[in-house]
Tab-separated table of C-alpha atoms in Angstrom:
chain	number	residue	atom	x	y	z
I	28	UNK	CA	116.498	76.848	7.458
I	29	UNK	CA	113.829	73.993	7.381
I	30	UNK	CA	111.997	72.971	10.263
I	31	UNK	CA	113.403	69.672	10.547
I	32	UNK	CA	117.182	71.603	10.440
I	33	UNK	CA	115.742	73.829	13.088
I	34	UNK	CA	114.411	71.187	15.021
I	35	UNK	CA	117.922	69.142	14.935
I	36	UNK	CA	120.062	72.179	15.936
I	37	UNK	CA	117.410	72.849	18.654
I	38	UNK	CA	117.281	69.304	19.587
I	39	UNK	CA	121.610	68.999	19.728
I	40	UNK	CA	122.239	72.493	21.375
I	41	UNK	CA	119.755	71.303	24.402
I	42	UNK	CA	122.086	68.382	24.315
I	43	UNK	CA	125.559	70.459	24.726
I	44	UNK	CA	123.489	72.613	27.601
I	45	UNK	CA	122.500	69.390	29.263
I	46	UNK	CA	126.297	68.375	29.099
I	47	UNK	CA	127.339	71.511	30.573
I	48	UNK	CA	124.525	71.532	33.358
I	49	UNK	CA	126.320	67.834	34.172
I	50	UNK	CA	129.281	68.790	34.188
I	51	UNK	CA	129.168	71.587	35.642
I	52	UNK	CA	127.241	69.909	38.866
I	53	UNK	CA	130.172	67.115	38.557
I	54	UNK	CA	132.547	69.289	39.328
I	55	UNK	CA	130.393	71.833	42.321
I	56	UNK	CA	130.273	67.774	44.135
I	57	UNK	CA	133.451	67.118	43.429
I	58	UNK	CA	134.688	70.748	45.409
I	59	UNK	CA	131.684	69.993	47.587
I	60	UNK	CA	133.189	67.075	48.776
I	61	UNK	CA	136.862	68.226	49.066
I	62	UNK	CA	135.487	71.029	51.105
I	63	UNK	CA	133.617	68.092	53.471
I	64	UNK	CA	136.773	66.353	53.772
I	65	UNK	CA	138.505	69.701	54.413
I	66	UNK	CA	136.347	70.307	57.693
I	67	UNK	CA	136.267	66.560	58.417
I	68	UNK	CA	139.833	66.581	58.770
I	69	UNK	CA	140.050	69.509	60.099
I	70	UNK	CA	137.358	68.537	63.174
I	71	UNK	CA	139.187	64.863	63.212
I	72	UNK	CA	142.721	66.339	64.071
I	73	UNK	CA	141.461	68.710	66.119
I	74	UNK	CA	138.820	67.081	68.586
I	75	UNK	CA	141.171	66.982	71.386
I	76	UNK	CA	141.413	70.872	71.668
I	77	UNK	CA	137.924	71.392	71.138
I	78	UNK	CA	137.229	69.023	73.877
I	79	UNK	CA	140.235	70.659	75.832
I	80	UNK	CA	138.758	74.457	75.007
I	81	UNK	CA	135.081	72.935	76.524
I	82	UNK	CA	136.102	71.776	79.345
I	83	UNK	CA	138.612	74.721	80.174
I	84	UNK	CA	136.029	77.346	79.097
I	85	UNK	CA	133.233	76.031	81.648
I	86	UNK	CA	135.830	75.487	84.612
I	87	UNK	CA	137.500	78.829	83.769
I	88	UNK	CA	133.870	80.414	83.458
I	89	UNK	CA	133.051	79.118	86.913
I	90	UNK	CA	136.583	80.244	88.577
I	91	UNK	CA	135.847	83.834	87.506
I	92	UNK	CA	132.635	84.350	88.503
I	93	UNK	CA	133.173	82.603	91.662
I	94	UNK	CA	136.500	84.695	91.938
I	95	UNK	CA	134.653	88.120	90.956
I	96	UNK	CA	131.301	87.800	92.217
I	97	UNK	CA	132.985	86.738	96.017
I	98	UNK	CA	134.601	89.910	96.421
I	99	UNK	CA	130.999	91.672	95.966
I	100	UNK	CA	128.709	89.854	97.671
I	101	UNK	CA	129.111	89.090	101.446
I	102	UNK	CA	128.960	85.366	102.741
I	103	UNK	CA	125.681	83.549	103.909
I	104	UNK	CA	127.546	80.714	105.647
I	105	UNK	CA	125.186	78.938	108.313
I	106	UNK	CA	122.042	81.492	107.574
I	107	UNK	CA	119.423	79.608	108.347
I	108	UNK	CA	121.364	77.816	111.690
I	109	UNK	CA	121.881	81.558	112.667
I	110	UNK	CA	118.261	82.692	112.416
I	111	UNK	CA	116.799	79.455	114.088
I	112	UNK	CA	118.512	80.715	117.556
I	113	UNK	CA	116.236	83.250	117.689
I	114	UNK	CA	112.075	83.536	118.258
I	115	UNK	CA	110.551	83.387	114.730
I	116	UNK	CA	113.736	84.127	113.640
I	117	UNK	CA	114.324	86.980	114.787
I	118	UNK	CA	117.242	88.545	116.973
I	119	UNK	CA	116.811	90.636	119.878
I	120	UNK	CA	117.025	94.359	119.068
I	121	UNK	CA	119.223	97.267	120.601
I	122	UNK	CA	117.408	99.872	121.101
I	123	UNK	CA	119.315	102.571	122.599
I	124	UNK	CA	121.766	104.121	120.097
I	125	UNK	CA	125.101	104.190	122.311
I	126	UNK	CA	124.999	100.523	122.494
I	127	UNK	CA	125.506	100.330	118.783
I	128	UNK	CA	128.389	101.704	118.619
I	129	UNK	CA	131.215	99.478	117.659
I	130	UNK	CA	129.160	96.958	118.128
I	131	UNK	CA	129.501	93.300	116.475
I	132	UNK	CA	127.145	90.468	114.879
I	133	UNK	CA	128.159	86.800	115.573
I	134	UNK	CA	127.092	84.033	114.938
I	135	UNK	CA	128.671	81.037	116.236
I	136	UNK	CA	127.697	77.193	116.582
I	137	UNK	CA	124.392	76.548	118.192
I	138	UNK	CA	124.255	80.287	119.750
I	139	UNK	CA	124.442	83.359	118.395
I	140	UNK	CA	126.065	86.894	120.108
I	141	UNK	CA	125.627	90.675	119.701
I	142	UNK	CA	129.009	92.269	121.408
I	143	UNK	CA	130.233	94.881	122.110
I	144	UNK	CA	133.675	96.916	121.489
I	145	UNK	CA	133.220	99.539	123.717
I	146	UNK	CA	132.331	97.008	127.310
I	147	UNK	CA	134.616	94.016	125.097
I	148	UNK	CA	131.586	91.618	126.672
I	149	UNK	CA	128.527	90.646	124.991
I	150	UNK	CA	125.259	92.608	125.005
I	151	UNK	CA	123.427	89.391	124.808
I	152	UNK	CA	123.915	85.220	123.659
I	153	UNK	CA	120.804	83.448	122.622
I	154	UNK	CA	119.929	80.103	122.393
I	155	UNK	CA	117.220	77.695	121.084
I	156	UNK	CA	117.267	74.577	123.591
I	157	UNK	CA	115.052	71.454	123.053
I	158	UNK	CA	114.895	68.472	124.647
I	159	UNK	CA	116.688	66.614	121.995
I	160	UNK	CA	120.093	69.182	121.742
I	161	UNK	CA	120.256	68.570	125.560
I	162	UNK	CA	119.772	64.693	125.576
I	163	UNK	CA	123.668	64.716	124.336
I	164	UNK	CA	126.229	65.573	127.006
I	165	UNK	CA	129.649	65.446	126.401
I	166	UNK	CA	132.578	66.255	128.202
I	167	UNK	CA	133.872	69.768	129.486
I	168	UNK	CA	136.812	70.964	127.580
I	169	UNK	CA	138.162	73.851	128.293
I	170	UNK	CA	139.616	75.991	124.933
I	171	UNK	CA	139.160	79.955	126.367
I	172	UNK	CA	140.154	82.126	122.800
I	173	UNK	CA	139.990	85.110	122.165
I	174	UNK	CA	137.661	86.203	119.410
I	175	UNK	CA	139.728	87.139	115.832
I	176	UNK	CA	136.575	88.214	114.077
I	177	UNK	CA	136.639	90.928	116.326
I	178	UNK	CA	138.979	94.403	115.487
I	179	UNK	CA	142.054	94.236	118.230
I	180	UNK	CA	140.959	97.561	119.352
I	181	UNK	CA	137.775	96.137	120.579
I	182	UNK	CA	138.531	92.600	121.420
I	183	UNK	CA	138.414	91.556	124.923
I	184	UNK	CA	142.025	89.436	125.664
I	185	UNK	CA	143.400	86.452	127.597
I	186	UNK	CA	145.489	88.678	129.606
I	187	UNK	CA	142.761	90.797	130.621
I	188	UNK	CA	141.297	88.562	132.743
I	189	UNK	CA	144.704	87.255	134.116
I	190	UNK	CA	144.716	88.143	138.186
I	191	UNK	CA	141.416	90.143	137.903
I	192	UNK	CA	139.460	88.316	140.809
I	193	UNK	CA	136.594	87.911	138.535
I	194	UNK	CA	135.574	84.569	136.097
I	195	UNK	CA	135.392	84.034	133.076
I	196	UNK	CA	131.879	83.953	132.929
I	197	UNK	CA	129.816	82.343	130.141
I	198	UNK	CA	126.890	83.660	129.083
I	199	UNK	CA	125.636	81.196	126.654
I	200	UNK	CA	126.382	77.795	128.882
I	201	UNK	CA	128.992	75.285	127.767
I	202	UNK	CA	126.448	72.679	129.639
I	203	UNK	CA	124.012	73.468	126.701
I	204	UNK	CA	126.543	72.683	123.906
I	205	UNK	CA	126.089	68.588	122.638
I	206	UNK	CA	128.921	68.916	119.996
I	207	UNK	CA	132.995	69.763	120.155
I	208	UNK	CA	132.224	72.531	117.855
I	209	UNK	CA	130.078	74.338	120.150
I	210	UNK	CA	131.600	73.839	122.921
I	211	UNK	CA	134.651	75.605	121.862
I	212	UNK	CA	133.152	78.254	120.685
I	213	UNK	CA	131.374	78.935	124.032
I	214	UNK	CA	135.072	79.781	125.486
I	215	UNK	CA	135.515	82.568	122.806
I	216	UNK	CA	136.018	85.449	124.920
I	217	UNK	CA	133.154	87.479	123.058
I	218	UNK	CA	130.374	85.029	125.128
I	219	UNK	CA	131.909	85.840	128.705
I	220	UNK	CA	131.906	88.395	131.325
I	221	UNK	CA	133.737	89.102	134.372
I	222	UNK	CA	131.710	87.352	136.820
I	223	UNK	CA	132.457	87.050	140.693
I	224	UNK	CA	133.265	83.641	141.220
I	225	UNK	CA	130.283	82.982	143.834
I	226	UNK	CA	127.962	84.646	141.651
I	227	UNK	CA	129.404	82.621	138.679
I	228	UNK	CA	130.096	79.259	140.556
I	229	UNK	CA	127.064	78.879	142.651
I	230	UNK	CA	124.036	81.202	141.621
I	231	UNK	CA	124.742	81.160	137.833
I	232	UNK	CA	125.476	77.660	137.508
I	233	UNK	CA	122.143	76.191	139.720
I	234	UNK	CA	119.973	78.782	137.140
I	235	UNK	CA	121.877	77.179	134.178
I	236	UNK	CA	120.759	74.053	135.675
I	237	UNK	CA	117.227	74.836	136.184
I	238	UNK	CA	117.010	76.051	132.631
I	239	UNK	CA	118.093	72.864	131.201
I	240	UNK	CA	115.524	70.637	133.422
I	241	UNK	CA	112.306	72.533	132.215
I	242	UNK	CA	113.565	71.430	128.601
I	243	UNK	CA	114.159	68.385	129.449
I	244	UNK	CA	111.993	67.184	132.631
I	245	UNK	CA	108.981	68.858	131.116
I	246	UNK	CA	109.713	68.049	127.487
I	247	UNK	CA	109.855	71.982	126.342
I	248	UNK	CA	111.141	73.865	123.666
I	249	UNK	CA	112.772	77.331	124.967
I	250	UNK	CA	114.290	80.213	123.910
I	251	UNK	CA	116.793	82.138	125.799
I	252	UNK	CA	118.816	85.080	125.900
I	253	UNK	CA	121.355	85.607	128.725
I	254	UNK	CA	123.555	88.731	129.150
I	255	UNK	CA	125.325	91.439	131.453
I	256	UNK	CA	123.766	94.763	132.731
I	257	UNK	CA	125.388	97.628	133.335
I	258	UNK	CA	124.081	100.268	135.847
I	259	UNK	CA	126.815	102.393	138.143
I	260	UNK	CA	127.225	105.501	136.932
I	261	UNK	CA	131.102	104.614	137.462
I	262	UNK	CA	131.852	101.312	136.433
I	263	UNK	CA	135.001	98.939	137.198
I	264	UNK	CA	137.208	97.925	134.324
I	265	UNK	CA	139.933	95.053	134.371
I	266	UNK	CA	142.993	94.559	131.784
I	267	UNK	CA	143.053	96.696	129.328
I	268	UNK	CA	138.921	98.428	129.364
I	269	UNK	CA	136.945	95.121	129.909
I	270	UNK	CA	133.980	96.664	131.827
I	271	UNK	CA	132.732	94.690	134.575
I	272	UNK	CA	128.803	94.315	134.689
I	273	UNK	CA	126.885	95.261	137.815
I	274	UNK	CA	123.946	92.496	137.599
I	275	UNK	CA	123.846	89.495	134.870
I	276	UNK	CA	120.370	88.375	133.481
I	277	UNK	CA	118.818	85.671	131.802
I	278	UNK	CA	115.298	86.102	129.942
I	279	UNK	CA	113.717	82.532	128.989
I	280	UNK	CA	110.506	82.013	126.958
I	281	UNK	CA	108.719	78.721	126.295
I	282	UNK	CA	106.584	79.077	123.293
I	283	UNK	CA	104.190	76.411	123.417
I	284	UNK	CA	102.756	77.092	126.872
I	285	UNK	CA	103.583	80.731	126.385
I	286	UNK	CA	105.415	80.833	130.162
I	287	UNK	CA	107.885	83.607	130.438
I	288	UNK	CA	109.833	85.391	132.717
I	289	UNK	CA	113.667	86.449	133.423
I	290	UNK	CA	116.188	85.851	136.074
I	291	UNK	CA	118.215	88.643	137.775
I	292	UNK	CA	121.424	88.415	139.645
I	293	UNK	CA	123.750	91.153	141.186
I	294	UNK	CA	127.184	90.426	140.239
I	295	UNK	CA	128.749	90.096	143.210
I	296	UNK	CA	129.177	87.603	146.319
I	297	UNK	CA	125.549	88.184	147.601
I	298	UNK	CA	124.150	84.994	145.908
I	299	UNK	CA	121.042	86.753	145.106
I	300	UNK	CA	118.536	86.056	142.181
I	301	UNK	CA	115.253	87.587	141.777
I	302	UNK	CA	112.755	86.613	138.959
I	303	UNK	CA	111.474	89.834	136.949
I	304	UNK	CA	109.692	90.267	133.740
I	305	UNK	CA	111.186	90.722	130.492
I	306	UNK	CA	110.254	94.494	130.660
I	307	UNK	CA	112.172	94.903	133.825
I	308	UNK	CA	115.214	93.790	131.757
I	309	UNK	CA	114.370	96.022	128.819
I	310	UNK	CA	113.925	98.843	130.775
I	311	UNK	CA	117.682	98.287	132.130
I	312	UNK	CA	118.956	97.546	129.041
I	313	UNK	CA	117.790	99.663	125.747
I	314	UNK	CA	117.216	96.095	124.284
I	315	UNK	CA	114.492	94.486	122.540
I	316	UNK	CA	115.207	90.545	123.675
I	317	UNK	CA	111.902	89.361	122.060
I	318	UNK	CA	110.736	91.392	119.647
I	319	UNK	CA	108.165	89.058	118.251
I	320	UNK	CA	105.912	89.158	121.409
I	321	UNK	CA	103.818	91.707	122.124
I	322	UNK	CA	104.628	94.350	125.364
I	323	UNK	CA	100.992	92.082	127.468
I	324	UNK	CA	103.287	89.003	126.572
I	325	UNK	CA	106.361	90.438	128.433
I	326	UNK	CA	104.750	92.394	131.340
I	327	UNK	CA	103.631	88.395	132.536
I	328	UNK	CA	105.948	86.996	134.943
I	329	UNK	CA	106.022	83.112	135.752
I	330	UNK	CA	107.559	81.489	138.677
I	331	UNK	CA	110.868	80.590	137.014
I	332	UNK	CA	112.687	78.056	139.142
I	333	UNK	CA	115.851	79.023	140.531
I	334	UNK	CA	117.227	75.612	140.793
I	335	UNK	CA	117.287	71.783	138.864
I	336	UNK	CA	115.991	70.376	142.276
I	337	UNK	CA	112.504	72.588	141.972
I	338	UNK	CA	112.002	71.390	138.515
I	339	UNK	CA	109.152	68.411	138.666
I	340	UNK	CA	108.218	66.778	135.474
I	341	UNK	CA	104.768	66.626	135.909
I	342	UNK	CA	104.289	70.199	137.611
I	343	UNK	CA	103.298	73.264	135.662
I	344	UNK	CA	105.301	76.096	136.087
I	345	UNK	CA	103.155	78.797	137.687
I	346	UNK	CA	101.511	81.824	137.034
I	347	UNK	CA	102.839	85.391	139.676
I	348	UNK	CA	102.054	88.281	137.921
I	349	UNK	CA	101.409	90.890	135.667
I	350	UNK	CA	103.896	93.966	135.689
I	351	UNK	CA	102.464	97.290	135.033
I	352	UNK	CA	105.295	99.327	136.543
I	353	UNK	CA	108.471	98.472	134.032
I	354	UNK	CA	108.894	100.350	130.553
I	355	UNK	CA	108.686	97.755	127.862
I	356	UNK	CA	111.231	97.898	124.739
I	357	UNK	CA	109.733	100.127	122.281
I	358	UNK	CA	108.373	97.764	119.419
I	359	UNK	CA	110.276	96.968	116.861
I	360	UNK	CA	109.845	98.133	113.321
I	361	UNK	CA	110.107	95.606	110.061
I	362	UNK	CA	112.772	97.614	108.974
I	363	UNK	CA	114.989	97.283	111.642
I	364	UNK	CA	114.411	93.794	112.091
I	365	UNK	CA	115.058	93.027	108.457
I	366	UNK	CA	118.478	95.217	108.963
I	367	UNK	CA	119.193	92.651	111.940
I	368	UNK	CA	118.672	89.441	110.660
I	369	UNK	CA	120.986	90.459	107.862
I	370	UNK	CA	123.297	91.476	109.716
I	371	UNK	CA	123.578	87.504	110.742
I	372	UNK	CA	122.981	86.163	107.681
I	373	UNK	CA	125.478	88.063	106.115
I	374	UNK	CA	128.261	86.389	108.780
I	375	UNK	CA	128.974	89.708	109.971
I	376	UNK	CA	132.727	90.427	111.544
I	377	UNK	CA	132.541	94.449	111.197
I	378	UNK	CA	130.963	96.857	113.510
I	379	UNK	CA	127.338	97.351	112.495
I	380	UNK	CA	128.226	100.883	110.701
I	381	UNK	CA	130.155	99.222	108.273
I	382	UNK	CA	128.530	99.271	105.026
I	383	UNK	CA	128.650	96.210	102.787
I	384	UNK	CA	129.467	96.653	99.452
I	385	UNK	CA	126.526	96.264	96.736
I	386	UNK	CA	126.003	95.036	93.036
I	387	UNK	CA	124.516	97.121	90.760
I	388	UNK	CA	123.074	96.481	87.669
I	389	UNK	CA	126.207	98.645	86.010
I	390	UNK	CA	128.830	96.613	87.467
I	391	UNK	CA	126.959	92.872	86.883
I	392	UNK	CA	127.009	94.323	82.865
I	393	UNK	CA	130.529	95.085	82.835
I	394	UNK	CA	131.521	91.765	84.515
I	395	UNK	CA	129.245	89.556	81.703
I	396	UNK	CA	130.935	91.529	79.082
I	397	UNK	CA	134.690	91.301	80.927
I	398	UNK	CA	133.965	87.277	81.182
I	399	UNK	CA	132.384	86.872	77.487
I	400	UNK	CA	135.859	88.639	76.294
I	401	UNK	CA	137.960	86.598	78.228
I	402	UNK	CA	135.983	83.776	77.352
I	403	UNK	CA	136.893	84.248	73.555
I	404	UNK	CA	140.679	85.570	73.810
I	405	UNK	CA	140.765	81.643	75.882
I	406	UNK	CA	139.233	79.179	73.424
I	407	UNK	CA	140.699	81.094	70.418
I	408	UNK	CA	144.539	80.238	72.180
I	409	UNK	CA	143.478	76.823	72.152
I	410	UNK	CA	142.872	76.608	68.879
I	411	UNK	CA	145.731	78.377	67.446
């Protein structure tokens, strides 16, 4: 063959390639574009389920882990309200095992209770009072309840106090509540006592009083924690085991001036009140009330008045003593005060033994893999 034969064969089989190359990419576009509208159609007449499976995939993703994760992990409702009751935030401690038995965390509206199942009274109430909580008054209301959070077997009952000859005694004031909410629940039945009506009526309620004047007379942030004491060897009971304290007590500490001191009051119809250091109440108690101050902070005693009347505005409250004789709390370790502020922030309704129920890293796998599953079976329906 001749090179210019060679060279037109060459030159018209390039041709036919090129032709086939064309064509060939013709017809790739052409199922290209089929293909495009295909999945374009296929989006277009779908859209409404895919906006559908969204929508229901992110609300049903939020029901079950809401859903799951609840039943695991205890509530934290009002934490921070709960801790602010207490010095530095932190709740008195019981010290002495026996009173831990059966005994119950609660934190209510503007005060905050430890009580017990076995007396069926509180071990303590505290409070955080300032002058601008006690600038609101509002009417008295009574609403006395008994307290559901608490187990039957331990819960102290209407009928109890029915024809007993004793008060219903509150320990954390209805005069200090500036809200409907508080005030009712100061009449739950787990913030009284039986109290002897003199002892309730005229003694407890002129302390009350005086309490609420130093806040607001003299301007001054206090804490306070107010409960029964129980000394006989034989005690008296009324209704159905709803032990009847021997004394009632009321420790009060003003942080910015650093005054402290306690009230103590028989329960009976002697109308007497002593003041007494916080250590005398300790000692008496197996309780901790202030277990941020140190044991020289609670051995001082300050002339607490025992009336509104004694109260002047611009009159400091003085300075009595220093008790060496009384056996302070013993102090308080971070662990146990870390295991007693959850105990409130956890909104605890069980007797302190209980055990909560924890997460670990085994279950929180197995719930990510049950919700990614469930998750898939869900949007795949939708788009059936």
């Amino acid at each position: 063959m001749s090179f210019f034969a060679l060279s037109e064969y060459t030159r018209e089989s390039g041709i036919a390639k090129l032709r086939a190359h064309i064509d060939f990419d013709i017809v790739m576009a052409k199922k290209t574009t089929r293909k495009s509208k295909t999945q374009f159609a296929f989006l277009s007449q779908n859209v409404g389920k895919i906006v559908l499976a969204l929508i229901a995939t992110g609300s049903f993703a939020i029901a079950f882990g809401n859903e799951k994760i609840s039943k695991l992990k205890p509530t934290a409702s009002n934490h921070d309200a709960c801790l602010q009751q207490f010095y530095r935030d932190v709740p008195p401690l019981l010290t002495k095992e026996s009173l831990k038995k059966d005994s119950y965390a609660l934190c209510f509206t503007d005060f905050n209770v430890m009580y017990s199942g076995i007396s069926k009274t509180p071990l303590w109430s505290a409070e955080y009072l300032t002058p601008e909580r006690l600038s609101v008054k509002i009417k008295r209301e009574d609403s006395f309840h008994e307290e559901t959070r608490v187990q039957l077997a331990h819960r102290a009952l209407l009928s109890d106090y029915r024809g007993s000859g004793y008060d219903r005694g509150h320990m954390a004031p209805n005069g200090d509540m500036n809200n409907t909410a508080a005030q009712h629940d100061s009449f739950s039945l787990a913030n009284m006592v039986p109290q002897s009506p003199k002892n309730n009526q005229e003694v407890w309620r002129k302390l009350e009083e005086a309490v609420r004047s130093i806040v607001t007379k003299q301007h001054k942030d206090a804490y306070v924690v107010t409960g029964p004491i129980f000394e006989d060897k034989r005690l008296k009971t009324i209704g159905n085991g709803v032990i009847v304290p021997t004394a009632v007590y009321k420790a009060v500490y003003l942080p910015k001036q650093g005054i402290i001191g306690a009230y103590y009051a028989p329960n009976n119809d002697s109308l007497q009140v002593k003041v007494v250091s916080v250590c005398y109440l300790e000692e008496k108690l197996g309780i901790n009330l202030f277990p941020q101050l140190t044991e020289q902070q609670k051995r001082n005693i300050y002339q607490l008045p025992t009336s509104a009347q004694q109260v002047k505005a611009n009159k400091d409250i003085s300075y009595v003593k220093w008790d060496a004789q009384s056996q302070c709390a013993e102090e308080a370790t971070t662990e146990s005060i870390q295991a007693q502020q959850q105990q409130f922030a956890s909104g605890q309704s069980q007797p302190i033994e209980s055990k909560l129920p924890q997460v670990d890293e085994e279950t929180k796998q197995a719930l990510i893999k049950q919700l990614i599953e469930a998750l898939v079976q869900y949007f795949l329906q939708l788009l059936r």
